[in-house]
Amino acid sequence: MKTTKKYWIALAIVAATGFVGCGKQSSTSKGDRTANALATYVAPGEKDEYYLFYSGGHSGQVFVAGLPSLRHISTIPVFAPYPGTGYGFDEASKKMLGDFTWGDMHHPALSQTDSKYDGRWLFVNDVANNRIARIDLRDFKTHQILGPIPNSMGNHGSSFVTENTEYILCATRFSVPLPKGRVADPKDYEKEFNGMVSGIKVDPQTGEMKVGWQILTPPFDWDLGSTGKGPSSGWAFWTNYNTAMAHDVLEANATQKDRDLCAIVNWRAAAQAVADGKAQMMDGVPIIDPAKVPGILYFVPIGKSPHGFDVDPTGKWVVAGGKLQPATTVLNFEKVQAAINNKTFEGNFRGVPILKYEAVVEGEVPVGLGPLHTQYDGKGFAYTSMFIDSCIVKWKLPPWSDEEKKDLNKVVLDKVQTHFATGHLVVAGSDTKNPYGKWLVALNKLSAGRHIDVGPAEPESSQLIDISGDKMKMVAEAYTEPEPHFAQILKVSEIQPAEVYPKDENKDPNAVWDKAQTGVTRNGNQVVAKLTAIRSRFTPDRIDAQVGDTLTIYLTNIEQTRDMIHGFGIVENNINITVDPGETKTMKLKLTKTGVFPFYCTNFCSALHQEMQGYLVVWKTGEGPANPAPAGATAQR
Ligand code: CUA
């Protein structure tokens, strides 16, 4: 389908005004108000039915909300320090964050078993620093950050989980000279730069991630992807918006072609090729050159600068959002498979076969302007977010009747206005074989003053749409911190988060549980303090040390009661951690100034929370009661 003149006029309007759509007034008719309120009202004492896990974009965090209330319930810090939970202040989380204090989180993915959510982990990617993190849904905390991933720049086309969480698949947004560290002039982009698809191996028991293998690609800008299931089991798909391989003024130079070459990857064959020794090592990672190892990578042309690629719950239909083409393109994976087997190619690019467009495409559905992402309800319907038209379009997946095929306008069934410029959207379980629930959440890029004013920058908006009937119905909206990209929805009944960390599961060798084990010891200039926290005291509540010492504090919360959390802040020492019941945390400080520094519980824990305090006494070097205490001895009081 050619881009129409009307389309470009609309684009110009969007560029000039920021959005199109239906203005700032309420979109809810009077008669609907009560019904909508009742549909989303979660009364005091009642609970939501679903979790909504929003990616927090460049805040580096995951926001947890309830559905249908859209109420924010919790924030999970991942790529940025968060004093609210002490994340990034204790040694374990500081080590995970490494040298970075931010990340750009985009696409959360729940772990799957047999193409269904298994409620174990949530994986999130960091575009900026080429990382992947794993959140454990047992305690809603970040347990691993992997990266920066070698040979990979701009980890945007990520994180896509395979059918049994064998791999998390990622593709690069940016291309650079590889391996990283090598320098070439961007003018030599086509020759010197490369992109990469990475397979991150996930341990089936522990969830521990490691870089498995990589597939070298031309310097295209890979965009969003999706993994296969059913007939497309073992395959993965990425769109691309820079087949032109432009390296400057991409706005104009990357958008010249009517169709861009998107990637179809046989990840199972890639893993096998590496096992068979068909890879070369680069920066410690086995790399497959798809021109030398056939059967791993295919290209398919898709119009135009497509954005999302989403596999439907049956695994047969693979839908690309056209972004700059007012249509979604529906690939039939059975035809893809046949085209591969019969070599129905329209040439190759750098030795990688290009599948013949007409042989694999089922149809282009004229959904409207700016289609980005598609989600599915498992009942044969697709829902596409429209960035420019600011709406969600519901349409019917194939198989289509002959009459529908003649005019695919007939499969476009419903549109609901959103406010404004919807990016991602999410339907519960859309990326599994069993979507569930009646809700769709539109994640909008602009809120355009639909909320109380908060200054020049406005929050992002989310809108809740009931998709249980023939017609979609917008029922509620809410706002979030920057900046949700994608989200995942999980039934609350699918998981059973921990209430405390049981004492016998605490394997920290420095955990202490009673007064006799606590104390402060010195070895040279290394001072170690082992403390317990319980309502409403720290034991000991005095630590003596000296300038020049390195002080390590191990703090164990010996409570076994849910939500009995204690904090530990040291005044003027930039330390604030929290410890959950049964947890031990480690803090390390290099002492550089004398003084008496109060420490206190920062997390309200009881009526005597205010009394939960103590002193860090930092003496001049060579002075104070702890000096010279023999190694292993408890400091005098
Ligand atoms: Cu312990 Cu406040």
mmCIF file of C-alpha atoms in Angstrom, residues 79-203:
data_model
loop_
_atom_site.group_PDB
_atom_site.id
_atom_site.type_symbol
_atom_site.label_atom_id
_atom_site.label_comp_id
_atom_site.label_asym_id
_atom_site.label_seq_id
_atom_site.Cartn_x
_atom_site.Cartn_y
_atom_site.Cartn_z
ATOM 1 C CA PHE A 79 18.321 0.284 36.937
ATOM 2 C CA ALA A 80 18.375 3.275 39.296
ATOM 3 C CA PRO A 81 18.954 3.740 43.026
ATOM 4 C CA TYR A 82 15.746 4.126 45.027
ATOM 5 C CA PRO A 83 16.092 5.271 48.636
ATOM 6 C CA GLY A 84 12.489 4.221 49.298
ATOM 7 C CA THR A 85 13.623 0.616 49.465
ATOM 8 C CA GLY A 86 17.303 1.318 50.077
ATOM 9 C CA TYR A 87 18.085 -0.021 46.592
ATOM 10 C CA GLY A 88 21.507 1.055 45.371
ATOM 11 C CA PHE A 89 22.819 1.840 48.870
ATOM 12 C CA ASP A 90 23.734 -1.615 50.137
ATOM 13 C CA GLU A 91 26.659 -3.576 48.699
ATOM 14 C CA ALA A 92 24.619 -6.228 46.851
ATOM 15 C CA SER A 93 22.442 -3.782 44.911
ATOM 16 C CA LYS A 94 25.357 -1.386 44.329
ATOM 17 C CA LYS A 95 27.248 -4.273 42.752
ATOM 18 C CA MET A 96 24.271 -5.079 40.495
ATOM 19 C CA LEU A 97 23.999 -1.466 39.330
ATOM 20 C CA GLY A 98 27.719 -1.340 38.573
ATOM 21 C CA ASP A 99 28.895 2.008 37.256
ATOM 22 C CA PHE A 100 25.440 3.131 36.149
ATOM 23 C CA THR A 101 22.848 5.086 38.097
ATOM 24 C CA TRP A 102 20.163 4.962 35.427
ATOM 25 C CA GLY A 103 18.754 2.773 32.728
ATOM 26 C CA ASP A 104 16.131 3.178 30.013
ATOM 27 C CA MET A 105 13.651 0.407 30.653
ATOM 28 C CA HIS A 106 11.340 -0.506 27.817
ATOM 29 C CA HIS A 107 9.715 -3.884 27.465
ATOM 30 C CA PRO A 108 8.877 -6.088 30.431
ATOM 31 C CA ALA A 109 8.316 -9.779 29.728
ATOM 32 C CA LEU A 110 6.861 -12.349 32.105
ATOM 33 C CA SER A 111 8.501 -15.759 32.125
ATOM 34 C CA GLN A 112 6.593 -18.496 30.319
ATOM 35 C CA THR A 113 6.227 -22.246 30.432
ATOM 36 C CA ASP A 114 4.488 -23.882 27.468
ATOM 37 C CA SER A 115 3.678 -20.397 26.080
ATOM 38 C CA LYS A 116 1.787 -19.409 29.231
ATOM 39 C CA TYR A 117 2.842 -17.119 32.065
ATOM 40 C CA ASP A 118 4.330 -19.204 34.863
ATOM 41 C CA GLY A 119 4.476 -16.397 37.447
ATOM 42 C CA ARG A 120 8.182 -16.817 38.207
ATOM 43 C CA TRP A 121 10.070 -13.840 36.811
ATOM 44 C CA LEU A 122 9.709 -10.528 35.065
ATOM 45 C CA PHE A 123 12.525 -9.587 32.681
ATOM 46 C CA VAL A 124 13.182 -5.984 31.658
ATOM 47 C CA ASN A 125 15.658 -4.429 29.252
ATOM 48 C CA ASP A 126 17.834 -1.333 29.473
ATOM 49 C CA VAL A 127 18.167 0.325 26.077
ATOM 50 C CA ALA A 128 20.790 2.802 27.222
ATOM 51 C CA ASN A 129 23.330 0.506 28.845
ATOM 52 C CA ASN A 130 22.619 -2.746 27.005
ATOM 53 C CA ARG A 131 21.418 -4.693 29.986
ATOM 54 C CA ILE A 132 18.692 -7.154 31.010
ATOM 55 C CA ALA A 133 17.411 -7.531 34.539
ATOM 56 C CA ARG A 134 15.460 -10.252 36.275
ATOM 57 C CA ILE A 135 12.831 -9.474 38.902
ATOM 58 C CA ASP A 136 11.717 -12.392 41.029
ATOM 59 C CA LEU A 137 7.952 -12.395 41.566
ATOM 60 C CA ARG A 138 8.444 -14.184 44.872
ATOM 61 C CA ASP A 139 9.616 -10.948 46.486
ATOM 62 C CA PHE A 140 9.122 -8.361 43.682
ATOM 63 C CA LYS A 141 12.799 -7.460 43.770
ATOM 64 C CA THR A 142 15.588 -7.241 41.232
ATOM 65 C CA HIS A 143 17.884 -10.244 41.588
ATOM 66 C CA GLN A 144 20.175 -9.960 38.575
ATOM 67 C CA ILE A 145 21.331 -7.359 36.105
ATOM 68 C CA LEU A 146 23.224 -8.802 33.130
ATOM 69 C CA GLY A 147 25.378 -6.547 31.003
ATOM 70 C CA PRO A 148 26.446 -4.454 29.292
ATOM 71 C CA ILE A 149 25.921 -7.220 26.744
ATOM 72 C CA PRO A 150 29.015 -7.543 24.520
ATOM 73 C CA ASN A 151 28.757 -6.640 20.806
ATOM 74 C CA SER A 152 25.393 -5.023 21.403
ATOM 75 C CA MET A 153 24.456 -1.339 21.275
ATOM 76 C CA GLY A 154 21.039 0.036 22.179
ATOM 77 C CA ASN A 155 19.231 -2.963 23.669
ATOM 78 C CA HIS A 156 15.787 -1.874 22.500
ATOM 79 C CA GLY A 157 14.394 -4.875 20.595
ATOM 80 C CA SER A 158 14.181 -6.725 23.893
ATOM 81 C CA SER A 159 13.116 -8.524 26.139
ATOM 82 C CA PHE A 160 11.316 -11.305 24.306
ATOM 83 C CA VAL A 161 10.906 -14.559 26.134
ATOM 84 C CA THR A 162 10.781 -17.877 24.267
ATOM 85 C CA GLU A 163 8.051 -20.468 24.814
ATOM 86 C CA ASN A 164 9.640 -22.070 27.881
ATOM 87 C CA THR A 165 11.891 -19.152 28.855
ATOM 88 C CA GLU A 166 14.849 -20.940 27.298
ATOM 89 C CA TYR A 167 16.108 -17.579 26.063
ATOM 90 C CA ILE A 168 15.475 -13.890 26.257
ATOM 91 C CA LEU A 169 15.969 -12.583 22.736
ATOM 92 C CA CYS A 170 17.271 -9.083 22.055
ATOM 93 C CA ALA A 171 18.103 -7.039 18.974
ATOM 94 C CA THR A 172 20.081 -3.835 18.697
ATOM 95 C CA ARG A 173 18.598 -0.456 17.929
ATOM 96 C CA PHE A 174 21.984 1.077 17.142
ATOM 97 C CA SER A 175 24.833 -0.268 15.107
ATOM 98 C CA VAL A 176 28.480 0.435 15.884
ATOM 99 C CA PRO A 177 31.879 -0.916 14.839
ATOM 100 C CA LEU A 178 32.333 -4.280 16.568
ATOM 101 C CA PRO A 179 33.680 -5.420 18.888
ATOM 102 C CA LYS A 180 32.885 -2.450 21.081
ATOM 103 C CA GLY A 181 35.861 -0.196 21.531
ATOM 104 C CA ARG A 182 36.812 -0.356 17.852
ATOM 105 C CA VAL A 183 36.541 3.033 16.111
ATOM 106 C CA ALA A 184 35.460 3.708 12.522
ATOM 107 C CA ASP A 185 34.144 6.835 10.840
ATOM 108 C CA PRO A 186 30.319 6.896 10.777
ATOM 109 C CA LYS A 187 30.687 7.840 7.085
ATOM 110 C CA ASP A 188 31.791 4.233 6.603
ATOM 111 C CA TYR A 189 28.624 3.056 8.331
ATOM 112 C CA GLU A 190 27.558 0.470 5.743
ATOM 113 C CA LYS A 191 30.954 -1.200 5.694
ATOM 114 C CA GLU A 192 32.155 -0.885 9.258
ATOM 115 C CA PHE A 193 29.061 -0.955 11.461
ATOM 116 C CA ASN A 194 26.932 -3.923 12.502
ATOM 117 C CA GLY A 195 23.848 -4.804 14.478
ATOM 118 C CA MET A 196 23.259 -7.956 16.488
ATOM 119 C CA VAL A 197 20.585 -10.348 17.667
ATOM 120 C CA SER A 198 21.421 -11.893 21.038
ATOM 121 C CA GLY A 199 20.201 -15.040 22.723
ATOM 122 C CA ILE A 200 20.400 -14.666 26.506
ATOM 123 C CA LYS A 201 20.280 -18.112 28.087
ATOM 124 C CA VAL A 202 18.105 -18.477 31.182
ATOM 125 C CA ASP A 203 18.739 -21.174 33.784
#
